[in-house]
Amino acid sequence: MPRSLIEIKGLLKRFGDRTVVHNLNLEILEGEVFGLLGPNGAGKSTTISILATLIPPDGGEVTIGGFDLIREPFKIKPLIGVVPQEIALYLPLSPRDNLDFFGRIYGLSGALLRERIDWALDLVKLRERAADPVKTFSGGMMRRLNIAVGLIHRPRLLFMDEPTVGVDPQSRNFIFEHVAQLKAEGMTIIYTTHYMEEAERLCDRVAIMESGEIRALDTPQGLINLLGGGVIHADVAPEAAKGLEQAVQRIPEIRSVSQVNGRFYLETTEATRAVLAFIELCSQLGINIRALEILQPNLEGVFLHLTGKRLRD
Amino acid sequence: MLNQLFALTWKDLKLFFKDRGAVTLILIQPLMFILIMSYAMGGLFGADNPIAILVINQDQGQEASRVIKDLATRKGFQVESTWEGRPVDRATAEQLIRQGKRSLALVFPPDFSDLLSQGFTVEKRRTGPVLLIADPASPTQFIEPVAGTLQGLLEKAAFTAMMPRGIDYMFDRWSPQAPLTEREDLKSLLGDRLSGDSAGTGTAAVTIEKIAPAGMRAEKKPDSFQQNVPGYTIYGLFWIVSLLAQSILRERREGTFRRLLAMPIRRGVLLAGKLLSHYLINLVQLLVIFLVALLVMRMPFGHSLLGLIVVSLATAGAATGLGVLVAALARTEAQAGGLTVLILLTLSGIGGSFIPRFVMRPFFRTIGLLTPHAWALDAYQDLLVRGYGFTAVLPSVGVLMGFAALFFLAGLWRFRFD
């Protein structure tokens, strides 16, 4: 049974009058790849900044590896690695110089440092370009080195913030393989992304955040099951909505119905058949459908269903 | 922690030497300024900004008064014979020069009139000096116009004083029966005598003697290199402000500071590493400039190597501290660039890097003391030009360290890592 590496209880963070993380409770297990999804402003970056010891929380308790985040940040820092969204490297220097510098900051030196540099360069397949200035690299190569720097001290917990943004497909596959390899080696990874297929493919569990709170937390399949066979969003005139709501419940493929001001949320067992039946019903009742959207049973659909927003909003 | 400090410093030094623009800014720019300005600077002191000269007239006769009156009518000179309502004596003049309030004083000796009006027939003529007391740090291009003008006035005064006696002498010697050859001899003789600056001995009756005030060691007059090397070196040193501020802001923008803050490194160590690397760059810069000045320009470096080192360390400290302050005030690298240019040109201007402070208006001379440039320049000139030793520059070093602490603490107060 895996132990929990991170325990978060009642986490709170405010910026001025604005509460950006509100009563967050979470447990992340050792060796788990944990996905954190949410639109901009959802509070996921703030949460990661707190967990990475970059900013202090305003309330709640956090322990990482058994150490208290507020009282013992310098016991936590060696345990964690951060792969930021931006290319946080020294571009005029070579990959070897960058890894050497960051390795020394982690207290590595001598033969161990040289061994780790070679290991990291091999891991991200940059050994051949180890002496070239990073500024001459492609975006994908820079991203790979960005990951290597986060791994130079072999952390127990790795934060990866949008690691595939602006990356070519080949480098993206490299990154997926690295994550899988690191997971196989027992590393715990907290992964944020806008790409649902990445979360579905890589993450053991996914939390969907909005307005500083967790809206849903489960395995990717568990979240997808929330949508059943798919979800239909439809808009009709509000005065026609009440009668339609009762009629819609008689469609066999529709599992549940909710309606606010003429906007229908229909969970189905099979979306295509359900939507055809819904259109036919509206036609029979003489109700004009103003908008119609089918959310397929995937994480993107779950996200839209739960938050009313697309990930890139 | 020391390993981290070393890693941070080494990383920034590598980044610096890979950046050709930064190397040019820090090493080449001040050297170019020194070379070009040393050769090209001239005509600095115009009538709009007259040279103030203290005058001490000890002459028992009238000749010195005539010379002083004549000097006062010349454009470009402002003659002062009183200070705070009292006639200036030599001790007061020397004190004012030592304090940097004035740079030049003329002392006319008691026998000035007698010296000028000695008879032509005197076999053994007396000679004597008019003293030109000047701060040894005053540049040659500042002293020489004064000395040249004074020389001309003295010759004119001598001629005026001697002419009546010369005419008497001529009539005593003249004879209508004299043959042509004797007349030619007489013309030749009068030509010599009436030139005014010799009196039978081939030497001037009154000479100009340039001396330093009592208490100041009179070194060789500074040449343009000695004048410009300290000024432009200090100007160049403070460009580290731009380099440091931009380096900090770049790390902030590119996220490397944020990345480092997630690592087991204290913020103080992170900032110290940044400062140490740029402090070392400043010292490398100083070493290069001084080596070029020593080996290429053959500039003498005074008597106190320890003093030079201490002044350099303190000046580099003030420059690095100012870099932290600018990095704290600016939000972007572009802002830091603009702010640096504004601050550095102002400080360099009123601090005396471009033109000596003593030719500035009194208000600017005073506010110049609010700049580290003025104190650093004064300390360098004490060592390089005035011939002072280590202890003489300690007050300036103290002020420079005060500037360093003030800039650093003010910067730290507003500093953000991300």
PDB file of C-alpha atoms in Angstrom, chain B residues 134-353:
ATOM      1  CA  ALA B 134      47.650  75.718  -7.363  1.00  0.00           C
ATOM      2  CA  ASP B 135      46.118  72.432  -6.335  1.00  0.00           C
ATOM      3  CA  PRO B 136      48.461  69.822  -7.806  1.00  0.00           C
ATOM      4  CA  ALA B 137      45.378  68.033  -9.084  1.00  0.00           C
ATOM      5  CA  SER B 138      44.471  70.959 -11.315  1.00  0.00           C
ATOM      6  CA  PRO B 139      44.892  69.898 -14.917  1.00  0.00           C
ATOM      7  CA  THR B 140      47.570  71.377 -17.130  1.00  0.00           C
ATOM      8  CA  GLN B 141      44.960  72.745 -19.513  1.00  0.00           C
ATOM      9  CA  PHE B 142      43.547  74.696 -16.585  1.00  0.00           C
ATOM     10  CA  ILE B 143      46.835  76.062 -15.202  1.00  0.00           C
ATOM     11  CA  GLU B 144      48.633  76.929 -18.416  1.00  0.00           C
ATOM     12  CA  PRO B 145      46.194  79.579 -19.697  1.00  0.00           C
ATOM     13  CA  VAL B 146      46.501  81.348 -16.354  1.00  0.00           C
ATOM     14  CA  ALA B 147      50.281  81.122 -16.320  1.00  0.00           C
ATOM     15  CA  GLY B 148      50.524  82.252 -19.941  1.00  0.00           C
ATOM     16  CA  THR B 149      48.268  85.237 -19.409  1.00  0.00           C
ATOM     17  CA  LEU B 150      50.146  86.191 -16.278  1.00  0.00           C
ATOM     18  CA  GLN B 151      53.466  85.901 -18.076  1.00  0.00           C
ATOM     19  CA  GLY B 152      52.241  88.298 -20.739  1.00  0.00           C
ATOM     20  CA  LEU B 153      51.005  90.775 -18.158  1.00  0.00           C
ATOM     21  CA  LEU B 154      54.304  90.639 -16.281  1.00  0.00           C
ATOM     22  CA  GLU B 155      56.249  91.343 -19.449  1.00  0.00           C
ATOM     23  CA  LYS B 156      53.980  94.211 -20.241  1.00  0.00           C
ATOM     24  CA  ALA B 157      54.372  95.574 -16.695  1.00  0.00           C
ATOM     25  CA  ALA B 158      58.126  95.234 -16.855  1.00  0.00           C
ATOM     26  CA  PHE B 159      58.258  97.046 -20.161  1.00  0.00           C
ATOM     27  CA  THR B 160      56.042  99.846 -18.850  1.00  0.00           C
ATOM     28  CA  ALA B 161      58.130 100.200 -15.717  1.00  0.00           C
ATOM     29  CA  MET B 162      61.464 100.244 -17.479  1.00  0.00           C
ATOM     30  CA  MET B 163      60.648 102.383 -20.511  1.00  0.00           C
ATOM     31  CA  PRO B 164      61.334 105.831 -18.906  1.00  0.00           C
ATOM     32  CA  ARG B 165      64.693 104.658 -17.662  1.00  0.00           C
ATOM     33  CA  GLY B 166      65.408 103.175 -21.059  1.00  0.00           C
ATOM     34  CA  ILE B 167      64.756 106.494 -22.787  1.00  0.00           C
ATOM     35  CA  ASP B 168      66.997 108.325 -20.291  1.00  0.00           C
ATOM     36  CA  TYR B 169      69.610 105.753 -20.948  1.00  0.00           C
ATOM     37  CA  MET B 170      69.222 106.262 -24.690  1.00  0.00           C
ATOM     38  CA  PHE B 171      69.660 110.053 -24.466  1.00  0.00           C
ATOM     39  CA  ASP B 172      72.661 109.624 -22.205  1.00  0.00           C
ATOM     40  CA  ARG B 173      74.262 107.476 -24.814  1.00  0.00           C
ATOM     41  CA  TRP B 174      73.041 109.304 -27.931  1.00  0.00           C
ATOM     42  CA  SER B 175      75.307 111.627 -29.829  1.00  0.00           C
ATOM     43  CA  PRO B 176      74.643 113.325 -33.201  1.00  0.00           C
ATOM     44  CA  GLN B 177      78.263 112.928 -34.192  1.00  0.00           C
ATOM     45  CA  ALA B 178      78.210 109.232 -33.772  1.00  0.00           C
ATOM     46  CA  PRO B 179      79.199 107.181 -36.825  1.00  0.00           C
ATOM     47  CA  LEU B 180      76.700 104.839 -38.545  1.00  0.00           C
ATOM     48  CA  THR B 181      78.189 101.722 -37.019  1.00  0.00           C
ATOM     49  CA  GLU B 182      77.728 103.143 -33.503  1.00  0.00           C
ATOM     50  CA  ARG B 183      74.085 103.973 -34.271  1.00  0.00           C
ATOM     51  CA  GLU B 184      73.463 100.416 -35.362  1.00  0.00           C
ATOM     52  CA  ASP B 185      75.072  99.211 -32.141  1.00  0.00           C
ATOM     53  CA  LEU B 186      72.740 101.476 -30.192  1.00  0.00           C
ATOM     54  CA  LYS B 187      69.613 100.196 -31.997  1.00  0.00           C
ATOM     55  CA  SER B 188      70.606  96.669 -31.271  1.00  0.00           C
ATOM     56  CA  LEU B 189      71.234  97.444 -27.619  1.00  0.00           C
ATOM     57  CA  LEU B 190      67.867  99.245 -27.212  1.00  0.00           C
ATOM     58  CA  GLY B 191      66.127  96.377 -28.887  1.00  0.00           C
ATOM     59  CA  ASP B 192      67.384  94.085 -26.169  1.00  0.00           C
ATOM     60  CA  ARG B 193      66.767  96.482 -23.340  1.00  0.00           C
ATOM     61  CA  LEU B 194      63.271  97.558 -24.403  1.00  0.00           C
ATOM     62  CA  SER B 195      62.061  94.028 -24.770  1.00  0.00           C
ATOM     63  CA  GLY B 196      61.303  94.303 -21.047  1.00  0.00           C
ATOM     64  CA  ASP B 197      62.008  90.799 -19.930  1.00  0.00           C
ATOM     65  CA  SER B 198      65.746  91.018 -19.575  1.00  0.00           C
ATOM     66  CA  ALA B 199      67.893  93.425 -17.759  1.00  0.00           C
ATOM     67  CA  GLY B 200      71.375  92.912 -18.854  1.00  0.00           C
ATOM     68  CA  THR B 201      71.660  89.446 -17.427  1.00  0.00           C
ATOM     69  CA  GLY B 202      69.455  87.637 -19.945  1.00  0.00           C
ATOM     70  CA  THR B 203      67.066  86.564 -17.179  1.00  0.00           C
ATOM     71  CA  ALA B 204      63.600  87.922 -16.351  1.00  0.00           C
ATOM     72  CA  ALA B 205      63.380  90.250 -13.383  1.00  0.00           C
ATOM     73  CA  VAL B 206      60.111  88.593 -12.284  1.00  0.00           C
ATOM     74  CA  THR B 207      59.407  84.944 -12.855  1.00  0.00           C
ATOM     75  CA  ILE B 208      56.362  82.769 -12.191  1.00  0.00           C
ATOM     76  CA  GLU B 209      56.915  80.017  -9.685  1.00  0.00           C
ATOM     77  CA  LYS B 210      54.223  77.346  -9.523  1.00  0.00           C
ATOM     78  CA  ILE B 211      53.868  75.803  -6.088  1.00  0.00           C
ATOM     79  CA  ALA B 212      51.373  73.732  -4.121  1.00  0.00           C
ATOM     80  CA  PRO B 213      49.742  74.975  -0.927  1.00  0.00           C
ATOM     81  CA  ALA B 214      51.525  74.092   2.307  1.00  0.00           C
ATOM     82  CA  GLY B 215      50.529  70.586   3.386  1.00  0.00           C
ATOM     83  CA  MET B 216      49.982  69.326  -0.146  1.00  0.00           C
ATOM     84  CA  ARG B 217      52.819  67.399  -1.627  1.00  0.00           C
ATOM     85  CA  ALA B 218      53.710  69.087  -4.902  1.00  0.00           C
ATOM     86  CA  GLU B 219      53.871  66.367  -7.503  1.00  0.00           C
ATOM     87  CA  LYS B 220      54.417  66.743 -11.182  1.00  0.00           C
ATOM     88  CA  LYS B 221      51.502  68.571 -12.774  1.00  0.00           C
ATOM     89  CA  PRO B 222      48.851  66.088 -13.832  1.00  0.00           C
ATOM     90  CA  ASP B 223      48.785  65.388 -17.495  1.00  0.00           C
ATOM     91  CA  SER B 224      45.522  64.717 -19.283  1.00  0.00           C
ATOM     92  CA  PHE B 225      45.823  60.974 -18.625  1.00  0.00           C
ATOM     93  CA  GLN B 226      46.234  61.496 -14.895  1.00  0.00           C
ATOM     94  CA  GLN B 227      43.245  63.770 -15.008  1.00  0.00           C
ATOM     95  CA  ASN B 228      41.060  61.560 -17.152  1.00  0.00           C
ATOM     96  CA  VAL B 229      41.977  58.061 -16.049  1.00  0.00           C
ATOM     97  CA  PRO B 230      40.417  58.384 -12.567  1.00  0.00           C
ATOM     98  CA  GLY B 231      37.413  60.344 -13.849  1.00  0.00           C
ATOM     99  CA  TYR B 232      36.501  57.996 -16.647  1.00  0.00           C
ATOM    100  CA  THR B 233      37.447  54.931 -14.671  1.00  0.00           C
ATOM    101  CA  ILE B 234      34.873  55.888 -12.054  1.00  0.00           C
ATOM    102  CA  TYR B 235      32.394  56.661 -14.808  1.00  0.00           C
ATOM    103  CA  GLY B 236      33.067  53.218 -16.293  1.00  0.00           C
ATOM    104  CA  LEU B 237      32.966  51.467 -12.928  1.00  0.00           C
ATOM    105  CA  PHE B 238      29.432  52.600 -12.295  1.00  0.00           C
ATOM    106  CA  TRP B 239      28.204  50.996 -15.514  1.00  0.00           C
ATOM    107  CA  ILE B 240      28.221  47.814 -13.467  1.00  0.00           C
ATOM    108  CA  VAL B 241      24.914  49.217 -12.182  1.00  0.00           C
ATOM    109  CA  SER B 242      23.373  48.536 -15.574  1.00  0.00           C
ATOM    110  CA  LEU B 243      24.920  45.093 -15.849  1.00  0.00           C
ATOM    111  CA  LEU B 244      23.892  44.019 -12.365  1.00  0.00           C
ATOM    112  CA  ALA B 245      20.372  45.423 -12.517  1.00  0.00           C
ATOM    113  CA  GLN B 246      19.741  43.863 -15.926  1.00  0.00           C
ATOM    114  CA  SER B 247      21.164  40.547 -14.797  1.00  0.00           C
ATOM    115  CA  ILE B 248      18.839  40.469 -11.784  1.00  0.00           C
ATOM    116  CA  LEU B 249      15.818  41.520 -13.840  1.00  0.00           C
ATOM    117  CA  ARG B 250      16.636  38.980 -16.571  1.00  0.00           C
ATOM    118  CA  GLU B 251      16.786  36.183 -14.002  1.00  0.00           C
ATOM    119  CA  ARG B 252      13.468  37.402 -12.661  1.00  0.00           C
ATOM    120  CA  ARG B 253      11.905  37.524 -16.147  1.00  0.00           C
ATOM    121  CA  GLU B 254      13.276  34.203 -17.349  1.00  0.00           C
ATOM    122  CA  GLY B 255      12.261  32.408 -14.161  1.00  0.00           C
ATOM    123  CA  THR B 256      15.719  31.263 -13.091  1.00  0.00           C
ATOM    124  CA  PHE B 257      15.443  33.132  -9.778  1.00  0.00           C
ATOM    125  CA  ARG B 258      12.131  31.411  -9.135  1.00  0.00           C
ATOM    126  CA  ARG B 259      13.635  28.073 -10.010  1.00  0.00           C
ATOM    127  CA  LEU B 260      16.555  28.729  -7.665  1.00  0.00           C
ATOM    128  CA  LEU B 261      14.211  29.721  -4.856  1.00  0.00           C
ATOM    129  CA  ALA B 262      12.671  26.251  -4.958  1.00  0.00           C
ATOM    130  CA  MET B 263      16.148  24.862  -4.347  1.00  0.00           C
ATOM    131  CA  PRO B 264      17.891  24.600  -0.977  1.00  0.00           C
ATOM    132  CA  ILE B 265      19.549  28.009  -1.152  1.00  0.00           C
ATOM    133  CA  ARG B 266      18.976  30.982   1.122  1.00  0.00           C
ATOM    134  CA  ARG B 267      17.845  34.217  -0.487  1.00  0.00           C
ATOM    135  CA  GLY B 268      20.752  36.026   1.106  1.00  0.00           C
ATOM    136  CA  VAL B 269      23.235  33.647  -0.507  1.00  0.00           C
ATOM    137  CA  LEU B 270      21.513  34.050  -3.850  1.00  0.00           C
ATOM    138  CA  LEU B 271      21.804  37.834  -3.687  1.00  0.00           C
ATOM    139  CA  ALA B 272      25.346  37.666  -2.309  1.00  0.00           C
ATOM    140  CA  GLY B 273      26.393  35.482  -5.249  1.00  0.00           C
ATOM    141  CA  LYS B 274      24.937  37.978  -7.659  1.00  0.00           C
ATOM    142  CA  LEU B 275      26.730  40.861  -5.950  1.00  0.00           C
ATOM    143  CA  LEU B 276      30.056  39.088  -5.572  1.00  0.00           C
ATOM    144  CA  SER B 277      30.272  38.214  -9.256  1.00  0.00           C
ATOM    145  CA  HIS B 278      29.605  41.797 -10.312  1.00  0.00           C
ATOM    146  CA  TYR B 279      31.931  43.141  -7.662  1.00  0.00           C
ATOM    147  CA  LEU B 280      34.661  40.933  -9.102  1.00  0.00           C
ATOM    148  CA  ILE B 281      33.848  42.138 -12.618  1.00  0.00           C
ATOM    149  CA  ASN B 282      34.344  45.689 -11.318  1.00  0.00           C
ATOM    150  CA  LEU B 283      37.728  44.762  -9.911  1.00  0.00           C
ATOM    151  CA  VAL B 284      38.757  43.094 -13.176  1.00  0.00           C
ATOM    152  CA  GLN B 285      37.655  46.262 -14.954  1.00  0.00           C
ATOM    153  CA  LEU B 286      39.785  48.414 -12.649  1.00  0.00           C
ATOM    154  CA  LEU B 287      42.768  46.143 -13.082  1.00  0.00           C
ATOM    155  CA  VAL B 288      42.526  46.272 -16.885  1.00  0.00           C
ATOM    156  CA  ILE B 289      42.151  50.063 -16.998  1.00  0.00           C
ATOM    157  CA  PHE B 290      44.995  50.679 -14.564  1.00  0.00           C
ATOM    158  CA  LEU B 291      47.249  48.219 -16.377  1.00  0.00           C
ATOM    159  CA  VAL B 292      46.592  49.977 -19.676  1.00  0.00           C
ATOM    160  CA  ALA B 293      47.215  53.343 -17.994  1.00  0.00           C
ATOM    161  CA  LEU B 294      50.450  52.041 -16.491  1.00  0.00           C
ATOM    162  CA  LEU B 295      51.838  50.116 -19.442  1.00  0.00           C
ATOM    163  CA  VAL B 296      50.476  52.026 -22.431  1.00  0.00           C
ATOM    164  CA  MET B 297      50.046  55.556 -21.125  1.00  0.00           C
ATOM    165  CA  ARG B 298      53.011  55.340 -18.744  1.00  0.00           C
ATOM    166  CA  MET B 299      50.962  57.007 -16.053  1.00  0.00           C
ATOM    167  CA  PRO B 300      52.585  57.142 -12.601  1.00  0.00           C
ATOM    168  CA  PHE B 301      50.501  55.606  -9.821  1.00  0.00           C
ATOM    169  CA  GLY B 302      51.515  57.612  -6.767  1.00  0.00           C
ATOM    170  CA  HIS B 303      53.055  56.227  -3.611  1.00  0.00           C
ATOM    171  CA  SER B 304      50.369  54.080  -2.020  1.00  0.00           C
ATOM    172  CA  LEU B 305      49.311  50.842  -3.676  1.00  0.00           C
ATOM    173  CA  LEU B 306      47.356  49.968  -0.526  1.00  0.00           C
ATOM    174  CA  GLY B 307      45.471  53.247  -0.801  1.00  0.00           C
ATOM    175  CA  LEU B 308      44.632  52.547  -4.449  1.00  0.00           C
ATOM    176  CA  ILE B 309      43.360  49.079  -3.589  1.00  0.00           C
ATOM    177  CA  VAL B 310      41.212  50.294  -0.704  1.00  0.00           C
ATOM    178  CA  VAL B 311      39.724  53.183  -2.700  1.00  0.00           C
ATOM    179  CA  SER B 312      39.002  50.795  -5.581  1.00  0.00           C
ATOM    180  CA  LEU B 313      37.314  48.265  -3.306  1.00  0.00           C
ATOM    181  CA  ALA B 314      35.153  50.968  -1.724  1.00  0.00           C
ATOM    182  CA  THR B 315      34.227  52.517  -5.082  1.00  0.00           C
ATOM    183  CA  ALA B 316      33.307  49.136  -6.537  1.00  0.00           C
ATOM    184  CA  GLY B 317      31.189  48.529  -3.428  1.00  0.00           C
ATOM    185  CA  ALA B 318      29.267  51.757  -3.969  1.00  0.00           C
ATOM    186  CA  ALA B 319      28.729  50.889  -7.644  1.00  0.00           C
ATOM    187  CA  THR B 320      27.489  47.379  -6.853  1.00  0.00           C
ATOM    188  CA  GLY B 321      25.204  48.709  -4.120  1.00  0.00           C
ATOM    189  CA  LEU B 322      23.687  51.169  -6.571  1.00  0.00           C
ATOM    190  CA  GLY B 323      23.048  48.250  -8.936  1.00  0.00           C
ATOM    191  CA  VAL B 324      20.902  46.555  -6.292  1.00  0.00           C
ATOM    192  CA  LEU B 325      18.956  49.764  -5.774  1.00  0.00           C
ATOM    193  CA  VAL B 326      18.277  50.198  -9.503  1.00  0.00           C
ATOM    194  CA  ALA B 327      17.259  46.529  -9.791  1.00  0.00           C
ATOM    195  CA  ALA B 328      14.822  47.064  -6.936  1.00  0.00           C
ATOM    196  CA  LEU B 329      13.325  50.226  -8.430  1.00  0.00           C
ATOM    197  CA  ALA B 330      12.989  49.028 -12.025  1.00  0.00           C
ATOM    198  CA  ARG B 331      10.366  46.525 -13.096  1.00  0.00           C
ATOM    199  CA  THR B 332      11.795  45.660 -16.498  1.00  0.00           C
ATOM    200  CA  GLU B 333      15.216  45.521 -18.097  1.00  0.00           C
ATOM    201  CA  ALA B 334      14.282  48.445 -20.355  1.00  0.00           C
ATOM    202  CA  GLN B 335      13.359  50.515 -17.318  1.00  0.00           C
ATOM    203  CA  ALA B 336      16.631  49.575 -15.658  1.00  0.00           C
ATOM    204  CA  GLY B 337      18.543  50.635 -18.781  1.00  0.00           C
ATOM    205  CA  GLY B 338      16.859  54.035 -18.908  1.00  0.00           C
ATOM    206  CA  LEU B 339      17.155  54.600 -15.189  1.00  0.00           C
ATOM    207  CA  THR B 340      20.822  53.668 -15.238  1.00  0.00           C
ATOM    208  CA  VAL B 341      21.653  56.123 -18.004  1.00  0.00           C
ATOM    209  CA  LEU B 342      19.782  58.892 -16.199  1.00  0.00           C
ATOM    210  CA  ILE B 343      21.408  58.210 -12.843  1.00  0.00           C
ATOM    211  CA  LEU B 344      24.916  57.577 -14.133  1.00  0.00           C
ATOM    212  CA  LEU B 345      25.122  60.587 -16.407  1.00  0.00           C
ATOM    213  CA  THR B 346      23.819  62.825 -13.626  1.00  0.00           C
ATOM    214  CA  LEU B 347      26.133  61.410 -10.990  1.00  0.00           C
ATOM    215  CA  SER B 348      29.124  61.397 -13.346  1.00  0.00           C
ATOM    216  CA  GLY B 349      28.391  64.943 -14.472  1.00  0.00           C
ATOM    217  CA  ILE B 350      28.037  66.585 -11.082  1.00  0.00           C
ATOM    218  CA  GLY B 351      30.542  64.210  -9.508  1.00  0.00           C
ATOM    219  CA  GLY B 352      33.347  65.515 -11.708  1.00  0.00           C
ATOM    220  CA  SER B 353      34.014  62.548 -13.959  1.00  0.00           C
TER     221      SER B 353
END
